[in-house]
Tab-separated table of C-alpha atoms in Angstrom:
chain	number	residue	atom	x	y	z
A	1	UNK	CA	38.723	38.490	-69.802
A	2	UNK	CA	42.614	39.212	-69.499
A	3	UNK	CA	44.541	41.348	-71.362
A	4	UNK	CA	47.253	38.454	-72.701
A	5	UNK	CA	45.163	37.769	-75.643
A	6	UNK	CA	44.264	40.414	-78.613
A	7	UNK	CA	41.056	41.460	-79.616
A	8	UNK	CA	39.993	40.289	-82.713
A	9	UNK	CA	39.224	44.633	-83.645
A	10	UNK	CA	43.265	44.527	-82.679
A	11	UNK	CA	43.749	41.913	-84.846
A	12	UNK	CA	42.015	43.281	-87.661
A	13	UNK	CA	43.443	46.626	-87.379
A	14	UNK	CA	47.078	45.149	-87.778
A	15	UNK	CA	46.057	43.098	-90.097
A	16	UNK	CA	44.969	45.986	-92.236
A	17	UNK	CA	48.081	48.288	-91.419
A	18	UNK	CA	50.345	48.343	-94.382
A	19	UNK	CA	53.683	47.856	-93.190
A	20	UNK	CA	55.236	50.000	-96.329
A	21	UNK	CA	52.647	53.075	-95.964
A	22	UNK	CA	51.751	53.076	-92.591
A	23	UNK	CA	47.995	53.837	-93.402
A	24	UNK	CA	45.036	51.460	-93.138
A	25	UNK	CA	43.706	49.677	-95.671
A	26	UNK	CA	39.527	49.849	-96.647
A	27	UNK	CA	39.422	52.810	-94.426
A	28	UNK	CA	35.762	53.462	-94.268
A	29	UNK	CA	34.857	49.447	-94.283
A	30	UNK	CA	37.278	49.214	-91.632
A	31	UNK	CA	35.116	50.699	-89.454
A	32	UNK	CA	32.329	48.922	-89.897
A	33	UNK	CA	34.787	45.773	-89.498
A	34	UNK	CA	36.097	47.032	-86.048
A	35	UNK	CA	32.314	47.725	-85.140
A	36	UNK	CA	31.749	44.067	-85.899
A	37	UNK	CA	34.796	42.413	-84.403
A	38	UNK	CA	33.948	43.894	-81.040
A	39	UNK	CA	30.434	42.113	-81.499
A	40	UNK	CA	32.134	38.703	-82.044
A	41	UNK	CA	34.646	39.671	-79.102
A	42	UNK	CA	31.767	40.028	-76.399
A	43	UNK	CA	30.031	36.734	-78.358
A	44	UNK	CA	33.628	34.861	-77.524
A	45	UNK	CA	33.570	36.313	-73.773
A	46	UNK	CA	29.946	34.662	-73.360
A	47	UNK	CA	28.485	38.114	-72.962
A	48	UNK	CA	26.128	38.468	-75.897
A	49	UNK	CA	24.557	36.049	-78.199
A	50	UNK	CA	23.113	35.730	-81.798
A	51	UNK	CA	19.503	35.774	-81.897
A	52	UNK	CA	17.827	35.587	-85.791
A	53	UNK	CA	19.505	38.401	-87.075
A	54	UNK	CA	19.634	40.249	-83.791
A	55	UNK	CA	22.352	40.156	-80.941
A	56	UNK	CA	20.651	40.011	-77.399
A	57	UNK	CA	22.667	40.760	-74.166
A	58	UNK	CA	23.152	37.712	-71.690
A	59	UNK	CA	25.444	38.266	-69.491
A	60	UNK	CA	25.721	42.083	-68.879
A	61	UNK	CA	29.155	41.565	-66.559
A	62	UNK	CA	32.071	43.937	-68.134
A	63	UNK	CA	35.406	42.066	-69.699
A	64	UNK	CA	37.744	44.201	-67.914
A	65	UNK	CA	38.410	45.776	-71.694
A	66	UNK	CA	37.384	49.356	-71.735
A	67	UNK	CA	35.994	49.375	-75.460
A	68	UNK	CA	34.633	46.432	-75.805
A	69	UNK	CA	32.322	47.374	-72.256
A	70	UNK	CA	31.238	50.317	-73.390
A	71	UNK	CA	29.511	48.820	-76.689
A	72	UNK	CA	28.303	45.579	-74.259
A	73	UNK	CA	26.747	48.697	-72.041
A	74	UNK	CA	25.353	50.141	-74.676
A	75	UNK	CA	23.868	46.803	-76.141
A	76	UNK	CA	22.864	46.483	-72.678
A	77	UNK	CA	20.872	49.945	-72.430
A	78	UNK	CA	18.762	49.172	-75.897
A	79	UNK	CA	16.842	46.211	-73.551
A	80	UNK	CA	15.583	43.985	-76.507
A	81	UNK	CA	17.914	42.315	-78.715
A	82	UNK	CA	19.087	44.672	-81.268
A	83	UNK	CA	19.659	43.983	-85.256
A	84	UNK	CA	23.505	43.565	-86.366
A	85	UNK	CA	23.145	45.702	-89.540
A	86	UNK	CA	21.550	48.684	-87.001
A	87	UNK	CA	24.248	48.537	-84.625
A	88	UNK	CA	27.099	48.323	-86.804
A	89	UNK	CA	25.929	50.895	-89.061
A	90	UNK	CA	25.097	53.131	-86.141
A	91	UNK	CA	27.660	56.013	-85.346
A	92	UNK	CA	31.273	54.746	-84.666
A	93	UNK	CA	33.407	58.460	-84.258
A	94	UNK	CA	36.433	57.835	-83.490
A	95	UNK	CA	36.733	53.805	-83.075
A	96	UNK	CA	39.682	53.368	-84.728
A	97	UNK	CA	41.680	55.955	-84.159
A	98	UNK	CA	41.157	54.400	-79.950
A	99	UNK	CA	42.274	51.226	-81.103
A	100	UNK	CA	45.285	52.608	-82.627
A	101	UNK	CA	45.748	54.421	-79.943
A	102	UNK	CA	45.805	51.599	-77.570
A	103	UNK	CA	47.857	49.554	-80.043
A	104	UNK	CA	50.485	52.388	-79.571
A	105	UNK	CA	50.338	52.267	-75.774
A	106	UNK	CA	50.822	48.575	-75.919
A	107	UNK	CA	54.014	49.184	-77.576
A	108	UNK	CA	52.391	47.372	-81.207
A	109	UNK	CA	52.703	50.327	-83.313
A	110	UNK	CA	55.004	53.653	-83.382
A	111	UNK	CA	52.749	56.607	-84.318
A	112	UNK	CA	54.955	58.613	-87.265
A	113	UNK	CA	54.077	62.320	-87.627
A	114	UNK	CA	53.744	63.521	-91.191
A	115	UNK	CA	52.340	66.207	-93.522
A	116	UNK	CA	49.587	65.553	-95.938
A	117	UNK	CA	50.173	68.328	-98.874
A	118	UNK	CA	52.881	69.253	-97.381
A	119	UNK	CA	50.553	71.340	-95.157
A	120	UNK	CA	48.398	69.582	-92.800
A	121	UNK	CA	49.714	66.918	-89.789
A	122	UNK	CA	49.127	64.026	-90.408
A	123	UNK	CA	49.863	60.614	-88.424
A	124	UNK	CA	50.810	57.255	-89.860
A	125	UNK	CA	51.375	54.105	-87.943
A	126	UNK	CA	54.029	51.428	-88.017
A	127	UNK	CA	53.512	47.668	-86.767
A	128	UNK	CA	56.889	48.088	-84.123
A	129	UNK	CA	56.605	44.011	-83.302
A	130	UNK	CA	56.183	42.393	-87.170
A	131	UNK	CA	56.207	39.117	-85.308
A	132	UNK	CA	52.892	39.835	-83.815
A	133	UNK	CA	51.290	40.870	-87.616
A	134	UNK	CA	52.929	37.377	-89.186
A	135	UNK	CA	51.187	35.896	-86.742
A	136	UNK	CA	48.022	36.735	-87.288
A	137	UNK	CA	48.548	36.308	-91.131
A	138	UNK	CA	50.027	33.147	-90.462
A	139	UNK	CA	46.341	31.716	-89.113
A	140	UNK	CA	44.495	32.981	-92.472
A	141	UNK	CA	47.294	31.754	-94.560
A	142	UNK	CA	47.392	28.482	-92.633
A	143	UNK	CA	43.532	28.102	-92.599
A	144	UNK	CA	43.512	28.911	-96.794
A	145	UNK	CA	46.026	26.702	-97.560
A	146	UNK	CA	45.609	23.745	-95.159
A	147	UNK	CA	41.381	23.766	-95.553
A	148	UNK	CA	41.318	22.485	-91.980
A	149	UNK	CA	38.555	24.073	-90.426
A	150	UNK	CA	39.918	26.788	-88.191
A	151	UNK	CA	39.377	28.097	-84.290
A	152	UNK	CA	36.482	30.484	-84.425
A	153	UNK	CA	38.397	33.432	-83.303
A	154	UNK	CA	40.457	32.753	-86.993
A	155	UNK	CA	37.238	31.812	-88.762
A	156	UNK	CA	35.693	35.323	-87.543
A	157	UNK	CA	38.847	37.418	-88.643
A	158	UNK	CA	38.956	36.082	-92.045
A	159	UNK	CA	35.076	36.288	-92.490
A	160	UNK	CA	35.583	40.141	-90.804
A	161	UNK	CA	38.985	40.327	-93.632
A	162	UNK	CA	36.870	39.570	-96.397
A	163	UNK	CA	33.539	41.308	-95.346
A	164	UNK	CA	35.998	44.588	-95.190
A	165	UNK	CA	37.104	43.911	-98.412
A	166	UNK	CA	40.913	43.510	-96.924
A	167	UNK	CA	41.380	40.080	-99.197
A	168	UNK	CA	42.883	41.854	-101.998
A	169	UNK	CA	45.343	43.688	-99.636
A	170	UNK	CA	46.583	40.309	-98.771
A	171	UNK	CA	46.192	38.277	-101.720
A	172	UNK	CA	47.079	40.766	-104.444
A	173	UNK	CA	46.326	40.061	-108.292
A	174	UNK	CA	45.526	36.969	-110.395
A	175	UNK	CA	48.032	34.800	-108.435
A	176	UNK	CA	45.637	35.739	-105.246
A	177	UNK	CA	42.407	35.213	-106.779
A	178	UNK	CA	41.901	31.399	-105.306
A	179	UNK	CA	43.188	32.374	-101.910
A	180	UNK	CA	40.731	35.594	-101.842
A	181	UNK	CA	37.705	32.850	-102.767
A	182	UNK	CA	39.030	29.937	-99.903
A	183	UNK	CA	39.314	33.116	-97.390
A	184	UNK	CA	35.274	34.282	-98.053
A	185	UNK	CA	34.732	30.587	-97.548
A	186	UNK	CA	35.532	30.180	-94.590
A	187	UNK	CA	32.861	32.333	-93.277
A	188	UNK	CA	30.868	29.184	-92.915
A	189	UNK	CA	33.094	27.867	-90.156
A	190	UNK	CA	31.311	30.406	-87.390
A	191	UNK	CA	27.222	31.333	-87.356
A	192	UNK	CA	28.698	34.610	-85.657
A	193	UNK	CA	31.527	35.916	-87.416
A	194	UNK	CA	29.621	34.890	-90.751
A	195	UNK	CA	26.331	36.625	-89.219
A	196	UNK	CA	28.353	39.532	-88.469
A	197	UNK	CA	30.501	39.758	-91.660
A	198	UNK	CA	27.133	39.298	-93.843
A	199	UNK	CA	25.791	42.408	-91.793
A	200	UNK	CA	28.773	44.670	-92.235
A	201	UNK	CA	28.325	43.618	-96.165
A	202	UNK	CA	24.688	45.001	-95.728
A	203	UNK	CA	25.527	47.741	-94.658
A	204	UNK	CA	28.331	48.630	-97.355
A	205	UNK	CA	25.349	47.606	-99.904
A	206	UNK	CA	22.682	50.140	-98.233
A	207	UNK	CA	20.408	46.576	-96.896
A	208	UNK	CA	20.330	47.963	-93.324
A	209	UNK	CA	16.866	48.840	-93.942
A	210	UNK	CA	15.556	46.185	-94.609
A	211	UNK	CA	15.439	42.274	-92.965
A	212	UNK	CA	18.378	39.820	-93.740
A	213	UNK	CA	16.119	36.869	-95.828
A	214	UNK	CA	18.421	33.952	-95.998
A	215	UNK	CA	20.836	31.658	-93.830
A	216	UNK	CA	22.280	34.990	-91.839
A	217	UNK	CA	19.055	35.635	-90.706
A	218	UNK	CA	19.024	32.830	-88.703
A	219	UNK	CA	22.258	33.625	-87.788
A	220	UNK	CA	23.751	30.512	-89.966
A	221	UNK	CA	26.331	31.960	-92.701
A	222	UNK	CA	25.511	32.192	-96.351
A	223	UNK	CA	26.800	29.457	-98.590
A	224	UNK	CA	30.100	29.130	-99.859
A	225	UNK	CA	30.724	31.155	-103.044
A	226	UNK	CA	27.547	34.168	-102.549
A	227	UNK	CA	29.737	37.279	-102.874
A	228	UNK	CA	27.479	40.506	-101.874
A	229	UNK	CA	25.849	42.209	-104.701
A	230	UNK	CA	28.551	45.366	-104.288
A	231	UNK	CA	32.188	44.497	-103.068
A	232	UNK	CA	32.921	46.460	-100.012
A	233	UNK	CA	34.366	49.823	-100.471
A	234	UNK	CA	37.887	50.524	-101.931
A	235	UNK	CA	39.045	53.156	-99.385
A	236	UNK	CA	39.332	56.969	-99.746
A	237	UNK	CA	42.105	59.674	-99.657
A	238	UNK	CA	43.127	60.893	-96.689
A	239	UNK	CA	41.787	63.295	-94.666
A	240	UNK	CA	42.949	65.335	-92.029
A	241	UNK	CA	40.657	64.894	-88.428
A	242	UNK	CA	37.793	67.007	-87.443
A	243	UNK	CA	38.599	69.677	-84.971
A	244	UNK	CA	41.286	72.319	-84.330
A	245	UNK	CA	43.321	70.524	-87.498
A	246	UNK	CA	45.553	69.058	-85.004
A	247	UNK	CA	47.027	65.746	-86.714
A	248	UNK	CA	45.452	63.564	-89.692
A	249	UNK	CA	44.266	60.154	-88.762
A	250	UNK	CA	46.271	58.092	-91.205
A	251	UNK	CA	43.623	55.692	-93.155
């Protein structure tokens, strides 16, 4: 898999990175997202597959992207298929500060040291190539406001957008409304972004526990118009990173 094209967990992150603040938005459903994304990554690369509600291994040869082989490895070590709401509510430390990480060494963002209080270090992080994020926003936009069914790398990030909660960061207030409702459509346009997005809902709901009953669980999306029973999380303040207090992680 070559490094030319972006991950979709790359895509998601800028995506979420507000150009004014420099912080991400749905910070704690963000993670779940990028834990998600990397699933439908490998599933694009051929290397795992849907299975029910589980994702089974089936082709165990690395992408050539660091990341995204050491969560095939790990799906790899678990030998039997695992569920999507286990893995992507399993522990993530640290996932997206790497990808903004990497986005920085790829010259996509600027890191931009700050205080928080006017105390603590803190590190926001600025899109350096906008044409990359209008891009990305110019597939959902196009796919909204066209209704032409869309690639399934698109249909994946906007069912990944939406499961994250990220639709009213791009479509803000009443005029958004319809466009927030035509992006959670188009979940339906790919079994494994929509199996995946339903799972990272399940998790934000507390479901993990218990089996997916319904069209996910058969790894077909849920119908058009079934919004979760608890929209994903909001976000939450700041807060600096764990450790030696070093430099905040801006969310």
């Amino acid at each position: 898999m070559g490094r030319s094209r972006r991950t979709l967990p790359e895509e998601l992150l800028l995506l979420a990175l507000d150009p004014a603040t420099g912080t991400t938005a749905q910070p704690q459903s963000l993670d779940l997202g990028l834990a998600g994304a990397q699933l439908v990554e490998l599933a694009l690369a051929g290397r795992i597959a849907p299975d029910g509600d589980r994702i089974a291994v089936v082709v165990p040869r690395p992408t050539g992207d660091p990341t995204l082989d050491c969560a095939l490895e790990l799906l790899r070590r678990r030998g039997a298929p695992v569920r999507a709401v286990h893995w992507i509510g399993g522990p993530r430390l640290g996932l997206r500060q790497t990808y903004l990480s990497h986005l920085e060494r790829c010259g996509m963002v600027a890191a931009v040291p700050g205080q928080m209080c006017g105390v603590l270090p803190t590190t926001r992080y600025q899109a350096t190539d906008t044409a990359i994020s209008r891009e990305i926003r110019g597939r959902l936009d196009s796919a909204i406001r066209t209704g032409v069914p869309p690639d399934p790398r698109t249909a994946a990030l906007a069912a990944l957008a939406h499961a994250v909660g990220l639709g009213k960061h791009l479509y803000p207030g009443n005029e958004g409304r319809s466009s927030r409702s035509r992006l959670r459509d188009l979940i339906r346009h790919d079994p494994m972004g929509g199996l995946v997005a339903h799972a990272v809902m399940d998790v934000q709901n507390g479901a993990a526990a218990q089996p997916r009953r319904g069209p996910a669980a058969t790894g077909r999306p849920a119908a058009p118009g079934v919004r979760p029973a608890v929209e994903p999380a909001r976000g939450v303040p700041m807060q600096p990173r764990h450790g030696s207090m070093a430099r905040a992680v801006a969310h």
